[in-house]
Amino acid sequence: MKKYVCDVCGYVYDPELGDPDNGIAPGTSFEDLPAEWLCPLCSVGKDQFSEQ
């Protein structure tokens, strides 16, 4: 699965790890993240991420 990086702060969303602190299970692809999911570091939306 592809990783995505936040254009604002550099946080990398790794689908293999998910975002368990925010209820996202490991193995969740970026495309399958809920629309309301925000970057855990700077709180921007998915539209501020680029494929790594």
N, CA, C and O of each residue as an XYZ file, in Angstrom:
208
protein
N       0.834     -1.191      0.000
C       0.000      0.000      0.000
C       0.877      1.252      0.000
O       1.968      1.273      0.569
N       0.373      2.274     -0.644
C       1.120      3.523     -0.770
C       1.038      4.343      0.508
O       0.025      4.336      1.207
N       2.126      5.051      0.799
C       2.153      5.976      1.930
C       1.823      7.376      1.420
O       2.058      7.704      0.257
N       1.273      8.192      2.315
C       0.916      9.566      1.972
C       1.522     10.505      3.001
O       1.533     10.216      4.198
N       2.029     11.641      2.514
C       2.685     12.606      3.397
C       1.878     13.899      3.453
O       1.374     14.380      2.438
N       1.766     14.450      4.661
C       1.069     15.717      4.864
C       1.918     16.838      4.271
O       3.090     16.982      4.616
N       1.329     17.626      3.385
C       2.047     18.730      2.742
C       2.366     19.849      3.719
O       3.258     20.659      3.464
N       1.650     19.902      4.832
C       1.818     20.992      5.793
C       2.917     20.683      6.808
O       3.807     21.505      7.030
N       2.860     19.488      7.431
C       3.789     19.208      8.538
C       4.746     18.049      8.288
O       5.692     17.859      9.053
N       4.519     17.274      7.235
C       5.420     16.174      6.924
C       5.048     14.834      7.547
O       5.772     13.854      7.365
N       3.925     14.768      8.283
C       3.468     13.488      8.844
C       3.244     12.496      7.711
O       2.666     12.844      6.682
N       3.699     11.269      7.899
C       3.508     10.232      6.892
C       2.453      9.246      7.378
O       2.606      8.626      8.430
N       1.373      9.106      6.594
C       0.375      8.084      6.898
C       0.818      6.791      6.244
O       0.913      6.705      5.020
N       1.089      5.780      7.066
C       1.499      4.463      6.596
C       0.332      3.507      6.809
O      -0.019      3.213      7.952
N      -0.276      3.016      5.727
C      -1.431      2.137      5.865
C      -1.140      0.876      6.677
O      -2.040      0.339      7.324
N       0.087      0.405      6.652
C       0.430     -0.795      7.426
C       0.313     -0.542      8.925
O       0.052     -1.468      9.692
N       0.503      0.708      9.345
C       0.414      1.061     10.759
C      -0.954      1.614     11.130
O      -1.389      1.475     12.273
N      -1.633      2.237     10.180
C      -2.908      2.892     10.457
C      -2.683      4.106     11.353
O      -1.602      4.694     11.356
N      -3.698      4.468     12.100
C      -3.639      5.582     13.056
C      -4.452      5.157     14.276
O      -5.528      5.696     14.534
N      -3.917      4.167     15.038
C      -4.699      3.598     16.141
C      -5.128      4.607     17.196
O      -6.163      4.420     17.835
N      -4.360      5.668     17.394
C      -4.740      6.685     18.376
C      -6.036      7.396     17.985
O      -6.715      7.981     18.829
N      -6.365      7.337     16.697
C      -7.580      7.990     16.197
C      -8.575      6.990     15.614
O      -9.429      7.355     14.805
N      -8.462      5.732     16.029
C      -9.440      4.724     15.645
C      -9.284      4.126     14.264
O     -10.213      3.498     13.756
N      -8.115      4.310     13.636
C      -7.878      3.763     12.303
C      -7.017      2.507     12.442
O      -5.868      2.578     12.878
N      -7.575      1.373     12.071
C      -6.892      0.091     12.242
C      -5.737     -0.072     11.260
O      -5.791      0.452     10.148
N      -4.692     -0.796     11.663
C      -3.627     -1.142     10.715
C      -4.231     -1.841      9.493
O      -5.175     -2.622      9.613
N      -3.674     -1.550      8.329
C      -4.174     -2.134      7.092
C      -5.215     -1.280      6.386
O      -5.724     -1.674      5.338
N      -5.543     -0.108      6.944
C      -6.524      0.787      6.324
C      -5.833      1.657      5.279
O      -4.943      2.441      5.607
N      -6.243      1.518      4.026
C      -5.634      2.322      2.964
C      -6.024      3.786      3.127
O      -7.033      4.105      3.755
N      -5.215      4.670      2.554
C      -5.499      6.104      2.634
C      -6.878      6.409      2.041
O      -7.628      7.227      2.575
N      -7.195      5.745      0.943
C      -8.474      5.969      0.269
C      -9.655      5.572      1.153
O     -10.750      6.114      1.006
N      -9.438      4.634      2.062
C     -10.515      4.151      2.931
C     -10.630      4.920      4.242
O     -11.505      4.622      5.055
N      -9.757      5.910      4.460
C      -9.890      6.736      5.662
C     -11.196      7.520      5.583
O     -11.583      7.954      4.498
N     -11.881      7.711      6.708
C     -13.110      8.507      6.683
C     -12.832      9.931      6.189
O     -11.739     10.460      6.393
N     -13.812     10.537      5.549
C     -13.659     11.893      5.007
C     -13.316     12.896      6.098
O     -12.653     13.900      5.835
N     -13.767     12.629      7.330
C     -13.526     13.573      8.430
C     -12.185     13.342      9.131
O     -11.849     14.065     10.069
N     -11.417     12.343      8.688
C     -10.105     12.081      9.297
C      -9.189     13.280      9.081
O      -9.168     13.866      7.999
N      -8.429     13.642     10.118
C      -7.501     14.776     10.047
C      -6.097     14.310     10.390
O      -5.914     13.323     11.102
N      -5.112     15.027      9.878
C      -3.719     14.744     10.214
C      -3.572     14.781     11.739
O      -3.974     15.759     12.369
N      -3.003     13.732     12.338
C      -2.886     13.699     13.801
C      -1.914     14.737     14.368
O      -1.933     15.006     15.570
N      -1.073     15.316     13.527
C      -0.108     16.303     14.026
C      -0.570     17.745     13.842
O      -0.381     18.575     14.731
N      -1.184     18.052     12.678
C      -1.518     19.461     12.422
C      -2.994     19.692     12.082
O      -3.401     20.831     11.851
N      -3.790     18.635     12.051
C      -5.246     18.717     11.888
C      -5.742     19.230     10.537
O      -6.831     19.799     10.462
N      -4.969     19.043      9.476
C      -5.490     19.377      8.138
C      -6.177     18.135      7.570
O      -5.953     17.020      8.040
N      -7.001     18.340      6.570
C      -7.751     17.244      5.962
C      -6.948     16.429      4.962
O      -5.803     16.745      4.639
N      -7.593     15.358      4.480
C      -6.943     14.448      3.537
C      -6.504     15.141      2.247
O      -5.576     14.685      1.579
N      -7.170     16.241      1.899
C      -6.832     16.949      0.661
C      -5.468     17.625      0.732
O      -4.960     18.104     -0.281
N      -4.877     17.668      1.914
C      -3.558     18.295      2.092
C      -2.441     17.247      2.117
O      -1.324     17.542      2.543
N      -2.737     16.036      1.665
C      -1.758     14.941      1.623
C      -1.388     14.633      0.185
O      -2.210     14.763     -0.722
N      -0.134     14.220     -0.015
C       0.341     13.800     -1.332
C       0.909     12.399     -1.241
O       1.458     11.998     -0.215
N       0.768     11.658     -2.335
C       1.326     10.318     -2.381
C       2.845     10.397     -2.262
O       3.484     11.244     -2.886
N       3.404      9.519     -1.466
C       4.860      9.544     -1.250
C       5.550      8.655     -2.254
O       6.775      8.541     -2.238
